[in-house]
mmCIF file of C-alpha atoms in Angstrom:
data_model
loop_
_atom_site.group_PDB
_atom_site.id
_atom_site.type_symbol
_atom_site.label_atom_id
_atom_site.label_comp_id
_atom_site.label_asym_id
_atom_site.label_seq_id
_atom_site.Cartn_x
_atom_site.Cartn_y
_atom_site.Cartn_z
ATOM 1 C CA MET A 1342 16.747 23.259 11.576
ATOM 2 C CA ALA A 1343 17.048 22.425 7.891
ATOM 3 C CA ALA A 1344 18.556 19.047 8.785
ATOM 4 C CA ASP A 1345 15.668 18.273 11.145
ATOM 5 C CA PHE A 1346 13.149 19.189 8.442
ATOM 6 C CA LYS A 1347 14.898 16.952 5.921
ATOM 7 C CA LEU A 1348 15.032 14.077 8.402
ATOM 8 C CA LEU A 1349 11.297 14.398 9.091
ATOM 9 C CA SER A 1350 10.620 14.430 5.343
ATOM 10 C CA VAL A 1351 12.605 11.228 4.885
ATOM 11 C CA ILE A 1352 10.809 9.518 7.764
ATOM 12 C CA ALA A 1353 7.364 10.645 6.563
ATOM 13 C CA GLU A 1354 7.916 9.381 3.033
ATOM 14 C CA GLY A 1355 9.634 6.256 4.360
ATOM 15 C CA ILE A 1356 6.516 5.392 6.379
ATOM 16 C CA VAL A 1357 4.335 5.834 3.295
ATOM 17 C CA PHE A 1358 6.473 3.463 1.252
ATOM 18 C CA ALA A 1359 6.737 1.079 4.193
ATOM 19 C CA ILE A 1360 2.946 0.725 4.007
ATOM 20 C CA ILE A 1361 3.260 -0.151 0.319
ATOM 21 C CA ALA A 1362 6.019 -2.629 1.180
ATOM 22 C CA MET A 1363 3.768 -4.215 3.815
ATOM 23 C CA GLY A 1364 1.151 -4.806 1.133
ATOM 24 C CA LEU A 1365 3.761 -6.294 -1.172
ATOM 25 C CA TYR A 1366 4.905 -8.488 1.699
ATOM 26 C CA VAL A 1367 1.410 -9.964 1.815
ATOM 27 C CA SER A 1368 1.178 -10.589 -1.939
ATOM 28 C CA PHE A 1369 4.792 -11.516 -2.735
ATOM 29 C CA SER A 1370 5.911 -13.294 0.459
ATOM 30 C CA TRP A 1371 2.715 -14.686 1.890
ATOM 31 C CA MET A 1372 0.708 -15.469 -1.231
ATOM 32 C CA ARG A 1373 3.677 -15.820 -3.594
ATOM 33 C CA PHE A 1374 1.819 -13.683 -6.119
ATOM 34 C CA PRO A 1375 4.067 -11.259 -8.107
ATOM 35 C CA ASP A 1376 1.510 -8.460 -8.209
ATOM 36 C CA LEU A 1377 2.307 -5.261 -10.137
ATOM 37 C CA THR A 1378 -1.081 -3.660 -9.510
ATOM 38 C CA PRO A 1379 0.198 -1.274 -6.765
ATOM 39 C CA ASP A 1380 1.518 1.091 -9.442
ATOM 40 C CA GLY A 1381 -2.117 1.738 -10.342
ATOM 41 C CA SER A 1382 -3.796 1.314 -6.952
ATOM 42 C CA PHE A 1383 -1.384 3.861 -5.412
ATOM 43 C CA VAL A 1384 -2.576 6.468 -7.920
ATOM 44 C CA LEU A 1385 -6.193 5.454 -7.461
ATOM 45 C CA GLY A 1386 -5.967 5.991 -3.700
ATOM 46 C CA ALA A 1387 -4.388 9.393 -4.259
ATOM 47 C CA ALA A 1388 -7.158 10.372 -6.687
ATOM 48 C CA VAL A 1389 -9.891 9.296 -4.266
ATOM 49 C CA MET A 1390 -8.265 11.366 -1.531
ATOM 50 C CA ALA A 1391 -7.974 14.415 -3.780
ATOM 51 C CA LYS A 1392 -11.532 14.170 -5.062
ATOM 52 C CA LEU A 1393 -13.063 13.780 -1.616
ATOM 53 C CA ALA A 1394 -10.966 16.691 -0.340
ATOM 54 C CA LEU A 1395 -12.609 18.895 -2.973
ATOM 55 C CA TYR A 1396 -15.985 17.993 -1.513
ATOM 56 C CA GLY A 1397 -14.818 18.898 1.970
ATOM 57 C CA TYR A 1398 -14.537 15.410 3.469
ATOM 58 C CA SER A 1399 -12.242 14.855 6.444
ATOM 59 C CA PRO A 1400 -8.747 13.637 5.479
ATOM 60 C CA PHE A 1401 -9.214 10.818 7.986
ATOM 61 C CA ILE A 1402 -12.569 9.696 6.580
ATOM 62 C CA SER A 1403 -11.196 9.860 3.029
ATOM 63 C CA LEU A 1404 -8.662 7.149 3.854
ATOM 64 C CA ILE A 1405 -11.435 4.563 4.169
ATOM 65 C CA PRO A 1406 -12.811 4.794 0.600
ATOM 66 C CA ALA A 1407 -9.240 5.031 -0.700
ATOM 67 C CA PHE A 1408 -8.484 1.702 0.962
ATOM 68 C CA LEU A 1409 -11.692 0.168 -0.385
ATOM 69 C CA PHE A 1410 -11.008 1.323 -3.942
ATOM 70 C CA GLY A 1411 -7.534 -0.164 -3.702
ATOM 71 C CA GLY A 1412 -9.028 -3.420 -2.467
ATOM 72 C CA ALA A 1413 -11.327 -3.466 -5.493
ATOM 73 C CA ALA A 1414 -8.273 -3.019 -7.741
ATOM 74 C CA GLY A 1415 -6.670 -6.039 -6.100
ATOM 75 C CA CYS A 1416 -9.845 -8.050 -6.679
ATOM 76 C CA LEU A 1417 -9.710 -7.101 -10.372
ATOM 77 C CA THR A 1418 -6.226 -8.590 -10.636
ATOM 78 C CA ALA A 1419 -7.278 -11.687 -8.696
ATOM 79 C CA GLY A 1420 -10.262 -12.154 -11.002
ATOM 80 C CA LEU A 1421 -8.123 -11.894 -14.124
ATOM 81 C CA ASN A 1422 -5.725 -14.462 -12.726
ATOM 82 C CA ARG A 1423 -8.099 -16.962 -11.116
ATOM 83 C CA TRP A 1424 -11.110 -16.787 -13.431
ATOM 84 C CA LEU A 1425 -9.599 -15.832 -16.806
ATOM 85 C CA LYS A 1426 -6.300 -17.662 -16.172
ATOM 86 C CA VAL A 1427 -4.187 -14.619 -17.027
ATOM 87 C CA PRO A 1428 -0.622 -15.029 -15.676
ATOM 88 C CA ALA A 1429 -0.034 -13.148 -12.417
ATOM 89 C CA VAL A 1430 2.433 -10.581 -13.775
ATOM 90 C CA VAL A 1431 0.319 -9.869 -16.853
ATOM 91 C CA ALA A 1432 -2.843 -9.585 -14.757
ATOM 92 C CA GLY A 1433 -1.156 -6.994 -12.546
ATOM 93 C CA LEU A 1434 0.077 -5.028 -15.557
ATOM 94 C CA LEU A 1435 -3.367 -5.038 -17.149
ATOM 95 C CA SER A 1436 -4.990 -3.835 -13.933
ATOM 96 C CA ALA A 1437 -2.378 -1.140 -13.312
ATOM 97 C CA THR A 1438 -2.711 0.154 -16.887
ATOM 98 C CA SER A 1439 -6.509 0.250 -16.716
ATOM 99 C CA LEU A 1440 -6.336 2.055 -13.367
ATOM 100 C CA TYR A 1441 -4.400 4.916 -14.956
ATOM 101 C CA SER A 1442 -7.281 5.479 -17.354
ATOM 102 C CA LEU A 1443 -9.796 5.113 -14.541
ATOM 103 C CA THR A 1444 -7.917 7.637 -12.417
ATOM 104 C CA TRP A 1445 -7.841 10.178 -15.250
ATOM 105 C CA PHE A 1446 -11.578 9.699 -15.742
ATOM 106 C CA PHE A 1447 -12.150 9.971 -11.991
ATOM 107 C CA LEU A 1448 -10.157 13.196 -11.613
ATOM 108 C CA GLY A 1449 -11.267 14.678 -14.915
ATOM 109 C CA LYS A 1450 -7.717 15.935 -15.509
ATOM 110 C CA PRO A 1451 -4.144 14.664 -15.153
ATOM 111 C CA ASN A 1452 -3.527 16.206 -11.721
ATOM 112 C CA GLN A 1453 -5.371 17.807 -8.833
ATOM 113 C CA PHE A 1454 -4.055 20.202 -6.201
ATOM 114 C CA ILE A 1455 -5.184 19.828 -2.580
ATOM 115 C CA ASP A 1456 -5.427 22.766 -0.231
ATOM 116 C CA PRO A 1457 -3.265 22.198 2.880
ATOM 117 C CA GLN A 1458 -6.317 22.661 5.110
ATOM 118 C CA HIS A 1459 -7.641 19.336 3.800
ATOM 119 C CA THR A 1460 -4.683 17.367 5.183
ATOM 120 C CA MET A 1461 -4.201 15.888 8.643
ATOM 121 C CA SER A 1462 -1.766 18.607 9.718
ATOM 122 C CA GLY A 1463 -2.373 21.627 7.509
ATOM 123 C CA SER A 1464 0.803 23.050 5.986
ATOM 124 C CA THR A 1465 3.921 20.903 6.126
ATOM 125 C CA GLN A 1466 6.216 23.795 5.220
ATOM 126 C CA SER A 1467 7.051 24.129 8.915
ATOM 127 C CA ALA A 1468 8.775 21.513 11.051
ATOM 128 C CA GLY A 1469 5.785 21.485 13.420
ATOM 129 C CA GLY A 1470 3.284 20.701 10.684
ATOM 130 C CA LEU A 1471 5.533 18.050 9.174
ATOM 131 C CA LEU A 1472 6.067 16.476 12.600
ATOM 132 C CA THR A 1473 2.298 16.262 13.119
ATOM 133 C CA LEU A 1474 1.860 14.615 9.726
ATOM 134 C CA THR A 1475 4.722 12.190 10.387
ATOM 135 C CA LEU A 1476 3.215 11.178 13.724
ATOM 136 C CA GLY A 1477 -0.136 10.642 11.995
ATOM 137 C CA PHE A 1478 1.526 8.446 9.377
ATOM 138 C CA GLY A 1479 3.287 6.542 12.149
ATOM 139 C CA ALA A 1480 0.020 5.906 13.999
ATOM 140 C CA ILE A 1481 -1.571 4.514 10.829
ATOM 141 C CA TRP A 1482 1.460 2.310 10.196
ATOM 142 C CA LEU A 1483 1.212 1.006 13.761
ATOM 143 C CA LEU A 1484 -2.445 0.050 13.275
ATOM 144 C CA LEU A 1485 -1.613 -1.803 10.065
ATOM 145 C CA PHE A 1486 1.343 -3.485 11.747
ATOM 146 C CA LEU A 1487 -0.859 -4.755 14.581
ATOM 147 C CA PHE A 1488 -3.431 -5.975 12.069
ATOM 148 C CA LEU A 1489 -0.883 -8.022 10.111
ATOM 149 C CA ALA A 1490 1.123 -9.187 13.116
ATOM 150 C CA ILE A 1491 -1.973 -10.468 14.903
ATOM 151 C CA GLY A 1492 -3.683 -11.683 11.738
ATOM 152 C CA SER A 1493 -0.645 -13.697 10.676
ATOM 153 C CA ASN A 1494 -1.032 -15.893 13.741
ATOM 154 C CA THR A 1495 -4.732 -16.563 13.266
ATOM 155 C CA PHE A 1496 -5.951 -19.733 11.598
ATOM 156 C CA TRP A 1497 -6.787 -17.800 8.444
ATOM 157 C CA GLY A 1498 -3.401 -16.067 8.316
ATOM 158 C CA ILE A 1499 -1.460 -19.299 8.795
ATOM 159 C CA ARG A 1500 -3.551 -20.999 6.133
ATOM 160 C CA LEU A 1501 -2.972 -18.150 3.668
ATOM 161 C CA ARG A 1502 0.780 -18.403 4.118
ATOM 162 C CA ALA A 1503 0.616 -22.188 3.791
ATOM 163 C CA LEU A 1504 -1.289 -21.913 0.514
ATOM 164 C CA GLY A 1505 1.289 -19.443 -0.743
ATOM 165 C CA GLU A 1506 3.999 -22.021 -0.127
ATOM 166 C CA ASN A 1507 1.977 -24.889 -1.608
ATOM 167 C CA PRO A 1508 -1.285 -24.170 -3.498
ATOM 168 C CA LEU A 1509 -2.024 -27.905 -3.625
ATOM 169 C CA LEU A 1510 -2.825 -27.746 0.083
ATOM 170 C CA ALA A 1511 -6.121 -26.022 -0.758
ATOM 171 C CA HIS A 1512 -7.736 -29.367 -1.573
ATOM 172 C CA ASP A 1513 -6.368 -31.054 1.544
ATOM 173 C CA LEU A 1514 -7.477 -28.181 3.770
ATOM 174 C CA GLY A 1515 -10.929 -28.042 2.194
ATOM 175 C CA THR A 1516 -10.567 -24.378 1.273
ATOM 176 C CA SER A 1517 -10.386 -22.240 -1.867
ATOM 177 C CA GLN A 1518 -7.167 -20.900 -3.352
ATOM 178 C CA THR A 1519 -9.264 -18.376 -5.261
ATOM 179 C CA VAL A 1520 -10.824 -16.884 -2.127
ATOM 180 C CA HIS A 1521 -7.448 -16.500 -0.456
ATOM 181 C CA THR A 1522 -5.988 -14.889 -3.580
ATOM 182 C CA PHE A 1523 -8.819 -12.366 -3.670
ATOM 183 C CA VAL A 1524 -8.439 -11.497 0.008
ATOM 184 C CA ALA A 1525 -4.632 -11.256 -0.095
ATOM 185 C CA LEU A 1526 -4.573 -9.006 -3.169
ATOM 186 C CA ALA A 1527 -7.432 -6.900 -1.838
ATOM 187 C CA PHE A 1528 -5.493 -6.126 1.336
ATOM 188 C CA ALA A 1529 -2.184 -5.679 -0.492
ATOM 189 C CA ASN A 1530 -3.623 -3.135 -2.903
ATOM 190 C CA GLY A 1531 -5.744 -1.556 -0.205
ATOM 191 C CA PHE A 1532 -2.486 -0.808 1.602
ATOM 192 C CA ALA A 1533 -1.003 0.660 -1.595
ATOM 193 C CA ALA A 1534 -4.059 2.869 -2.181
ATOM 194 C CA LEU A 1535 -3.974 3.994 1.445
ATOM 195 C CA ALA A 1536 -0.317 4.921 0.980
ATOM 196 C CA GLY A 1537 -1.269 6.913 -2.118
ATOM 197 C CA ALA A 1538 -3.869 8.830 -0.117
ATOM 198 C CA LEU A 1539 -1.298 9.581 2.586
ATOM 199 C CA PHE A 1540 1.306 10.653 0.062
ATOM 200 C CA THR A 1541 -1.199 13.068 -1.430
ATOM 201 C CA GLN A 1542 -1.427 14.776 1.959
ATOM 202 C CA ARG A 1543 2.352 15.095 1.938
ATOM 203 C CA SER A 1544 2.647 16.464 -1.615
ATOM 204 C CA TYR A 1545 -0.674 18.400 -1.736
ATOM 205 C CA SER A 1546 -1.543 16.891 -5.098
ATOM 206 C CA ALA A 1547 -2.616 13.783 -6.952
ATOM 207 C CA ASP A 1548 -1.075 13.088 -10.356
ATOM 208 C CA ILE A 1549 -1.822 10.198 -12.669
ATOM 209 C CA ASN A 1550 1.901 9.593 -13.165
ATOM 210 C CA MET A 1551 2.816 9.452 -9.478
ATOM 211 C CA GLY A 1552 2.489 5.666 -9.313
ATOM 212 C CA ILE A 1553 5.186 4.832 -11.868
ATOM 213 C CA GLY A 1554 7.821 2.701 -10.169
ATOM 214 C CA VAL A 1555 5.958 2.455 -6.864
ATOM 215 C CA THR A 1556 6.002 -1.342 -6.879
ATOM 216 C CA ILE A 1557 9.765 -1.392 -7.493
ATOM 217 C CA THR A 1558 10.353 1.099 -4.682
ATOM 218 C CA GLY A 1559 8.184 -0.935 -2.329
ATOM 219 C CA LEU A 1560 10.000 -4.131 -3.271
ATOM 220 C CA ALA A 1561 13.363 -2.462 -2.677
ATOM 221 C CA ALA A 1562 12.217 -1.387 0.794
ATOM 222 C CA MET A 1563 10.857 -4.863 1.533
ATOM 223 C CA ILE A 1564 14.015 -6.631 0.381
ATOM 224 C CA LEU A 1565 16.224 -4.233 2.334
ATOM 225 C CA GLY A 1566 14.147 -4.853 5.442
ATOM 226 C CA VAL A 1567 14.343 -8.619 4.989
ATOM 227 C CA LEU A 1568 18.123 -8.379 4.605
ATOM 228 C CA ILE A 1569 18.333 -6.366 7.818
ATOM 229 C CA ILE A 1570 16.395 -8.951 9.801
ATOM 230 C CA GLY A 1571 18.349 -11.876 8.339
ATOM 231 C CA GLY A 1572 16.710 -15.277 8.554
ATOM 232 C CA GLU A 1573 13.888 -14.183 10.862
ATOM 233 C CA GLN A 1574 10.474 -15.064 9.379
ATOM 234 C CA ARG A 1575 8.021 -13.919 12.039
ATOM 235 C CA PRO A 1576 5.986 -10.910 10.815
ATOM 236 C CA VAL A 1577 6.245 -9.200 14.205
ATOM 237 C CA PHE A 1578 9.975 -8.766 13.490
ATOM 238 C CA VAL A 1579 9.922 -8.557 9.690
ATOM 239 C CA LEU A 1580 7.410 -5.702 9.441
ATOM 240 C CA PRO A 1581 9.380 -3.232 11.623
ATOM 241 C CA ALA A 1582 12.495 -4.182 9.654
ATOM 242 C CA ILE A 1583 10.631 -3.315 6.452
ATOM 243 C CA LEU A 1584 9.832 0.098 7.939
ATOM 244 C CA VAL A 1585 13.513 0.653 8.685
ATOM 245 C CA GLY A 1586 14.383 -0.521 5.185
ATOM 246 C CA ALA A 1587 11.899 1.900 3.632
ATOM 247 C CA VAL A 1588 13.250 4.857 5.617
ATOM 248 C CA LEU A 1589 16.846 3.935 4.729
ATOM 249 C CA TYR A 1590 15.935 3.542 1.076
ATOM 250 C CA LYS A 1591 14.144 6.890 0.921
ATOM 251 C CA GLY A 1592 17.039 8.509 2.758
ATOM 252 C CA SER A 1593 19.485 7.173 0.176
ATOM 253 C CA VAL A 1594 17.544 8.657 -2.746
ATOM 254 C CA PHE A 1595 16.129 11.789 -1.094
#
């Protein structure tokens, strides 16, 4: 029984970090933008979830504003890079650092406890509750997977990946590198904030320090997934491999 509970815990947390890794896959692999903002957007999403839970909002509805706030964080980084010409890594660091202060201001204190009744499954102290939460996380991951897998084969998705490989194509294609950077980072950090909101439902709390190292963990999961899949480049195969990589990574450090 204890082994089953531990396995479910690993899978649940692995799915959360797989969602972060999916966002990093968009920014690092598709757009070729080394974005470090997820350390801050993860915390921001968690804070939004915790704050809305205090006001009695549904844990499902709270995921939407968490995603939107994360998207705004990504736009901040894109603006620093594209408009103020701040290098990508520095822009991400500046955004992540400012988001810590914003999160503290938003919460009004360094951490906030969430009552289990405000999560998707109630208490996760039992295997049944944890299984329900894990299935909920899995359903959300599946929706995001379908979004990226289908979107990657659209004209816009192909063009975004092309611009990531060669930004000079923007002029030839008659499009804007800036617009694509904004959209890519908005989705990438929206995913990270969504993961933060989900993780809050797993840990029953939001803490301003919970985002430290999130980007590194997500990158480790992404790289492990890419190694598993080998030379395959199609997102429909890479994204599930990233999920497996995230679960294996969390299992190795659990």
